[in-house]
PDB file of C-alpha atoms in Angstrom:
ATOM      1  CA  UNK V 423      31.457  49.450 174.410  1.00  0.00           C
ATOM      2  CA  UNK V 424      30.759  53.098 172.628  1.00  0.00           C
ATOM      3  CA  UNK V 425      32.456  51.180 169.720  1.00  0.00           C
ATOM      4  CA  UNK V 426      30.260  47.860 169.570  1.00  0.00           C
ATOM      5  CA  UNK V 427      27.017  50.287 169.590  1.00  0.00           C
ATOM      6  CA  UNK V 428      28.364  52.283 166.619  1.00  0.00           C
ATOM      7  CA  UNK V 429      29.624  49.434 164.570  1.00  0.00           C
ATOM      8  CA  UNK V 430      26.431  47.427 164.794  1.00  0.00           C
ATOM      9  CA  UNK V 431      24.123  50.156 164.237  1.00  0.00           C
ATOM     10  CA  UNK V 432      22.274  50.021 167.461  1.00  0.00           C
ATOM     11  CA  UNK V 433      23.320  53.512 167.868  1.00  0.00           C
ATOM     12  CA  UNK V 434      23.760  55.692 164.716  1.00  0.00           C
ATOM     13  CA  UNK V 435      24.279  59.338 165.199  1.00  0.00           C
ATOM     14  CA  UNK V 436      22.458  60.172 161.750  1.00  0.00           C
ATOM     15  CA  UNK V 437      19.586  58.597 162.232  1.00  0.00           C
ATOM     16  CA  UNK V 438      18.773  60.768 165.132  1.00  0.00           C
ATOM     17  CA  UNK V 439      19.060  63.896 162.776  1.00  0.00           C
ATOM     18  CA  UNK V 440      16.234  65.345 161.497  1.00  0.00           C
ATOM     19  CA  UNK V 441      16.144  65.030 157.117  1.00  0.00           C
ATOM     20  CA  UNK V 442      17.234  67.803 155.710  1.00  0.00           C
ATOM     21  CA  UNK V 443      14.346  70.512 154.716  1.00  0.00           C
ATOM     22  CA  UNK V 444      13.587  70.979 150.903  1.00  0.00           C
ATOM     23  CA  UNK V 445      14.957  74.611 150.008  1.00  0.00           C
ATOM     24  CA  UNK V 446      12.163  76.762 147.922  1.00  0.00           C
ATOM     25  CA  UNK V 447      13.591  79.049 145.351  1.00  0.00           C
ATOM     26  CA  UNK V 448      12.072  81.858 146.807  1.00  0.00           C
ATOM     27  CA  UNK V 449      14.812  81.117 149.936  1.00  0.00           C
ATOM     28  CA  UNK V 450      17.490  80.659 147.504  1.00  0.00           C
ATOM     29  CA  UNK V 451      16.735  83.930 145.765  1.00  0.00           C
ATOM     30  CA  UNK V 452      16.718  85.428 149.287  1.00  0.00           C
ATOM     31  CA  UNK V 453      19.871  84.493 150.563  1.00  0.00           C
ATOM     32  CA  UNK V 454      21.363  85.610 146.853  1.00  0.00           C
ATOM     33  CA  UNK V 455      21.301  82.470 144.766  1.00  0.00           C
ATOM     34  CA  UNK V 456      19.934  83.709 141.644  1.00  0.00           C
ATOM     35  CA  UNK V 457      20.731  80.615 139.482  1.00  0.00           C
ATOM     36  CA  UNK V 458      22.756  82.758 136.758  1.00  0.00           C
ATOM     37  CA  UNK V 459      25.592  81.451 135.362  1.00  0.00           C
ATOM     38  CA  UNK V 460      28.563  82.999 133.643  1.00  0.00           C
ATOM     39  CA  UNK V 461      28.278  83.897 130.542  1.00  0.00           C
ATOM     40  CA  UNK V 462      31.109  82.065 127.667  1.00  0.00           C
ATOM     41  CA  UNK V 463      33.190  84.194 125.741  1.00  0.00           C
ATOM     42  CA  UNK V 464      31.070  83.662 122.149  1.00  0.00           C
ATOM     43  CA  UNK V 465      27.548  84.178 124.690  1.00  0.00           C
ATOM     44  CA  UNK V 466      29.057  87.548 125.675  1.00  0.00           C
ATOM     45  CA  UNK V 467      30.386  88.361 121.765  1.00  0.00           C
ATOM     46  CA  UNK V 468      27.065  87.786 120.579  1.00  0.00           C
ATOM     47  CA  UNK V 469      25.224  90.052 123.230  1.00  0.00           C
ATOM     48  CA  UNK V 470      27.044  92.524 122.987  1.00  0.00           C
ATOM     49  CA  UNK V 471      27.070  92.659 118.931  1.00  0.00           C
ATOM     50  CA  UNK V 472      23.099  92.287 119.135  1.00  0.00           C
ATOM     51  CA  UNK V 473      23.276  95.259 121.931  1.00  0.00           C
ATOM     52  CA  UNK V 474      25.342  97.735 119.514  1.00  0.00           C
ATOM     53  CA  UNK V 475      23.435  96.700 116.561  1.00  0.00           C
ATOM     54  CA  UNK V 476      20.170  97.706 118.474  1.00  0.00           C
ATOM     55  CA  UNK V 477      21.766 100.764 119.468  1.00  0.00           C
ATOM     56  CA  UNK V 478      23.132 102.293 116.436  1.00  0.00           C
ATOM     57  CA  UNK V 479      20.821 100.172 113.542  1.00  0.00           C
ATOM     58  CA  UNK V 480      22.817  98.622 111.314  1.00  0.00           C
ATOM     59  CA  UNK V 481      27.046  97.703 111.044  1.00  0.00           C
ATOM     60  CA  UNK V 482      27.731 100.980 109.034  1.00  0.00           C
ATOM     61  CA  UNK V 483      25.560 102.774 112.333  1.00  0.00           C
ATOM     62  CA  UNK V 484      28.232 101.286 114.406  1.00  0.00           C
ATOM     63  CA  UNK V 485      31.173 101.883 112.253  1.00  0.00           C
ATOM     64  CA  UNK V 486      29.615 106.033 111.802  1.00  0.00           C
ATOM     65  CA  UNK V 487      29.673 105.678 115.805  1.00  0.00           C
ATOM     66  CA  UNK V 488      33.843 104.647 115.957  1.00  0.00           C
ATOM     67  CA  UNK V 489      32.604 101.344 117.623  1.00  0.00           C
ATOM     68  CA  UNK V 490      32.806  99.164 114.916  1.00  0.00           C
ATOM     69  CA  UNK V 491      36.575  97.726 116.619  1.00  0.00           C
ATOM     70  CA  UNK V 492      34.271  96.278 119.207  1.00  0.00           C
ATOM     71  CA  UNK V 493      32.114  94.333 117.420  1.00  0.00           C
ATOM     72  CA  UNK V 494      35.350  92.189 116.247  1.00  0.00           C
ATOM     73  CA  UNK V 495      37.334  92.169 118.976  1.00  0.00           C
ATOM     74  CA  UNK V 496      35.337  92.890 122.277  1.00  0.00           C
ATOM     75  CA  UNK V 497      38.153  90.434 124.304  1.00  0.00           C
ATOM     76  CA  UNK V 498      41.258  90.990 125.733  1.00  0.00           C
ATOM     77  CA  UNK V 499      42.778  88.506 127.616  1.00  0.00           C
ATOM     78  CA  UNK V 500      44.327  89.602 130.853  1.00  0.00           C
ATOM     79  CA  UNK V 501      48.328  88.892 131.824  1.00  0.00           C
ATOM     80  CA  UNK V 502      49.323  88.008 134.677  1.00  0.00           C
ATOM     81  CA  UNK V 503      48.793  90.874 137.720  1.00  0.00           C
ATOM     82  CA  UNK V 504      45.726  92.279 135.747  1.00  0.00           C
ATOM     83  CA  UNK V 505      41.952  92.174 136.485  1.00  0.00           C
ATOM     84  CA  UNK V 506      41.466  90.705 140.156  1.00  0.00           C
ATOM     85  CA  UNK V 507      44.622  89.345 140.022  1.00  0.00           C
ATOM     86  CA  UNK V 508      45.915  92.746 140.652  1.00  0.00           C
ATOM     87  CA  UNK V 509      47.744  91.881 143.939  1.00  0.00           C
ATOM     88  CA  UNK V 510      50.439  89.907 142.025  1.00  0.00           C
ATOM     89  CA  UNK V 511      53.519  91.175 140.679  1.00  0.00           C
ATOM     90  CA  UNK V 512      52.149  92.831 136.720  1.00  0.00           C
ATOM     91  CA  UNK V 513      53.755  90.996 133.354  1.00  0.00           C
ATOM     92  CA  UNK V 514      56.618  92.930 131.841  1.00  0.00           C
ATOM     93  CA  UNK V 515      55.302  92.791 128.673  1.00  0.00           C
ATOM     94  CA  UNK V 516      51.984  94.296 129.668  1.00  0.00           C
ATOM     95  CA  UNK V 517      51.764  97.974 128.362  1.00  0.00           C
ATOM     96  CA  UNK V 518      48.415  99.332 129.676  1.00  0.00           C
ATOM     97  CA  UNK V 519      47.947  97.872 132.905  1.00  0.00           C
ATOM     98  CA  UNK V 520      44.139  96.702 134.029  1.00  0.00           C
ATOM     99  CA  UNK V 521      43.571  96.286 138.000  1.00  0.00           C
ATOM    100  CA  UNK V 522      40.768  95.909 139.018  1.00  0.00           C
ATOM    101  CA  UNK V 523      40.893  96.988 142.753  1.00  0.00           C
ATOM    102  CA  UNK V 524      38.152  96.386 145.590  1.00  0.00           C
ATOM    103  CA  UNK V 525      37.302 100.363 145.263  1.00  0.00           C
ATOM    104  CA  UNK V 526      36.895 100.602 141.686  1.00  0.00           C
ATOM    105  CA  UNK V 527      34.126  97.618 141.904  1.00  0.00           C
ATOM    106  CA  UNK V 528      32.426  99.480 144.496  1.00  0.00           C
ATOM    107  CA  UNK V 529      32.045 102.192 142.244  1.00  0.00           C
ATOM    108  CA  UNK V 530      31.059 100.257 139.723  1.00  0.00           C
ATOM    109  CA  UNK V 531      28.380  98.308 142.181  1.00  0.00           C
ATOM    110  CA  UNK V 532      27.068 102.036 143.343  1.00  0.00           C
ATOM    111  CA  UNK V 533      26.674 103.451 139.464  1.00  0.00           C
ATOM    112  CA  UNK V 534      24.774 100.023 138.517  1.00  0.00           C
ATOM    113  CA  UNK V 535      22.797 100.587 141.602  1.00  0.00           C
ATOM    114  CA  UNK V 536      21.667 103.919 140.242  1.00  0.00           C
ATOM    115  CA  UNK V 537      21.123 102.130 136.619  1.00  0.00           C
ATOM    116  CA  UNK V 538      19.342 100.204 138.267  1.00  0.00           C
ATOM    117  CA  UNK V 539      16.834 102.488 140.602  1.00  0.00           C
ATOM    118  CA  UNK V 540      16.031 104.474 137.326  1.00  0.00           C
ATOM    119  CA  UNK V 541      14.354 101.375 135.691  1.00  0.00           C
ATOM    120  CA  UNK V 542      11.155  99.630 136.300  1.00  0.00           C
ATOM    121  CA  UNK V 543      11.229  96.657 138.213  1.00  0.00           C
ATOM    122  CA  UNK V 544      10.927  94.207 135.663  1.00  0.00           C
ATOM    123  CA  UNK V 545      13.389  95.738 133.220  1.00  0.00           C
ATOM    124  CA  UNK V 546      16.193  95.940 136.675  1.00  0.00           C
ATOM    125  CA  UNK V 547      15.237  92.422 137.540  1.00  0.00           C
ATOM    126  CA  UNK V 548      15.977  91.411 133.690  1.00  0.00           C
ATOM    127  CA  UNK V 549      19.347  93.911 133.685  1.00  0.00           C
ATOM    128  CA  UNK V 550      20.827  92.612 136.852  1.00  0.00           C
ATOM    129  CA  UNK V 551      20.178  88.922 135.818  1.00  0.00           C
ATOM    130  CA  UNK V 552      22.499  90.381 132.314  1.00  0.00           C
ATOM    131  CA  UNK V 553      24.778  91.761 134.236  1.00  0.00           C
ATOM    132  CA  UNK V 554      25.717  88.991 136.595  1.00  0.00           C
ATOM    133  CA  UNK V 555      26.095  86.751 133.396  1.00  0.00           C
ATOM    134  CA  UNK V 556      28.025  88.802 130.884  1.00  0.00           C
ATOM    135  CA  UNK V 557      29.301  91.674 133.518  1.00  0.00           C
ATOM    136  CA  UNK V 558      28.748  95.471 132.349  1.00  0.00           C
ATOM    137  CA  UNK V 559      27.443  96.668 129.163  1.00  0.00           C
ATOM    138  CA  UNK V 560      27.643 100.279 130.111  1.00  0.00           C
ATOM    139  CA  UNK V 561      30.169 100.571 132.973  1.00  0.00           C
ATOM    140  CA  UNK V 562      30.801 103.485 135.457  1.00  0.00           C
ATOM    141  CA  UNK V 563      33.121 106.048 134.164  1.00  0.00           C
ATOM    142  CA  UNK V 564      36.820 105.332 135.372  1.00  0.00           C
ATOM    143  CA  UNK V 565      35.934 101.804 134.542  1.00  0.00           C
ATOM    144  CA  UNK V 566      34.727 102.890 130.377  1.00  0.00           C
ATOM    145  CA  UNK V 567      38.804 105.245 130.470  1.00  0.00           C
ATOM    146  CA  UNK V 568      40.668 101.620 132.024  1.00  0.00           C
ATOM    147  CA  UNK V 569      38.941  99.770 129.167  1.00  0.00           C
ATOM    148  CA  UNK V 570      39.624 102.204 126.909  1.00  0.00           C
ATOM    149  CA  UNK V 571      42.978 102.872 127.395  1.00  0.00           C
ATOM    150  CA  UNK V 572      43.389  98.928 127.210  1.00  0.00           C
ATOM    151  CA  UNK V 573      41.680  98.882 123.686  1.00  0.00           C
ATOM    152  CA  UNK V 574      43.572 101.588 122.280  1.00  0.00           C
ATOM    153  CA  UNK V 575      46.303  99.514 120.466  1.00  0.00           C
ATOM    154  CA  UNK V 576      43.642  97.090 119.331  1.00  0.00           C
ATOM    155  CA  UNK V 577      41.375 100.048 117.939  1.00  0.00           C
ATOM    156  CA  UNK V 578      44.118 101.503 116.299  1.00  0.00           C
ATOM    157  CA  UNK V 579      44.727  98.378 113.944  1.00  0.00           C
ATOM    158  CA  UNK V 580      41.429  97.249 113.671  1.00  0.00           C
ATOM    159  CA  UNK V 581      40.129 101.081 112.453  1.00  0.00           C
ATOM    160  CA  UNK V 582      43.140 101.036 109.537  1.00  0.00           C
ATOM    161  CA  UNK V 583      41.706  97.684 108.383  1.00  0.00           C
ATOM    162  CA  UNK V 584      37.946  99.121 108.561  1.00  0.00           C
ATOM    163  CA  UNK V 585      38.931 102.595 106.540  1.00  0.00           C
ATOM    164  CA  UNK V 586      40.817 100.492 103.764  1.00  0.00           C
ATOM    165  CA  UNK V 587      37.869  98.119 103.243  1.00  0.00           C
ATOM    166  CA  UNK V 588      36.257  99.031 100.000  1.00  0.00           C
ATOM    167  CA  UNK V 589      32.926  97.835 101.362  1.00  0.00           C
ATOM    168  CA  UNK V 590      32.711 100.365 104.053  1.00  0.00           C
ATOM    169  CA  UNK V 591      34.403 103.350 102.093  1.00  0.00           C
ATOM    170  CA  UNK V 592      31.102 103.419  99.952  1.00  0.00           C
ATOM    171  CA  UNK V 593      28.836 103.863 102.518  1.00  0.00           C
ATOM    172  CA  UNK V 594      30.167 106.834 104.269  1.00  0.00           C
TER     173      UNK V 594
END
């Protein structure tokens, strides 16, 4: 009998729901839905090259600085075990390993929280919407040595290239 009702419509279950509400973006923002969306690798490259170059003035400013490595190559890509995949067995061939653990993004939550409290609203709101796309631009401090230490094979080569170019031997 139940079966007759539903099959022929005479009693349908969804009709008796109320429609769903429209959602405001004012709710979305307050449950967390800010609407950012991950940055691409090229999106974060040029960021962070316009970020240095505003920092230090020009690409000899940067080079003077011993950041110039970055500006090239400002990507590694992570093996197996590394980043938040840090509860899986590490790659053999991986020399410097990078885990990111739960604690080590809580300390990097708590120093962008400070970051953040020293700015003025507008500039925090426009930060934290960076941040959430392209992830840290000036990280907390065991974060900067893990990143380092990654780098450091990658500098190495990349600073023999830059003192050996002809071009940037003139200007120092």
């Amino acid at each position: 009998m139940l079966y007759f009702f539903v099959w022929s419509g005479l009693f349908n279950p969804y009709s008796f729901r109320k429609p769903a509400l429209a959602v405001t973006k004012d709710e979305l923002i307050e449950i967390g839905w800010t609407g950012v969306k991950k940055g691409g690798k090229a999106d974060v490259q040029d960021g962070y090259r316009s970020s240095l170059i505003q920092e230090h003035g020009t690409i000899i400013g940067i080079f003077n600085a011993g950041k110039l490595e970055y500006v090239k190559e400002c990507f590694i890509d992570l093996q197996r075990g590394e980043g938040y995949d840090y509860k899986s067995p590490i790659d053999p061939n991986v020399e410097v390993p990078f885990k990111l653990t739960k604690e080590l993004l809580m300390k990097e939550r708590k120093f962008l929280a400070t970051e953040l409290a020293k700015m003025p609203y507008e500039n925090a709101y426009k930060e934290l919407k960076r941040y959430r796309k392209n992830g840290p631009l000036v990280p907390c401090v065991q974060l900067k040595e893990m990143v380092e230490r990654k780098f450091a094979k990658i500098d190495e080569s990349i600073r023999q290239k830059a003192y050996n170019n002809p071009v940037l031997k003139k200007n120092q």
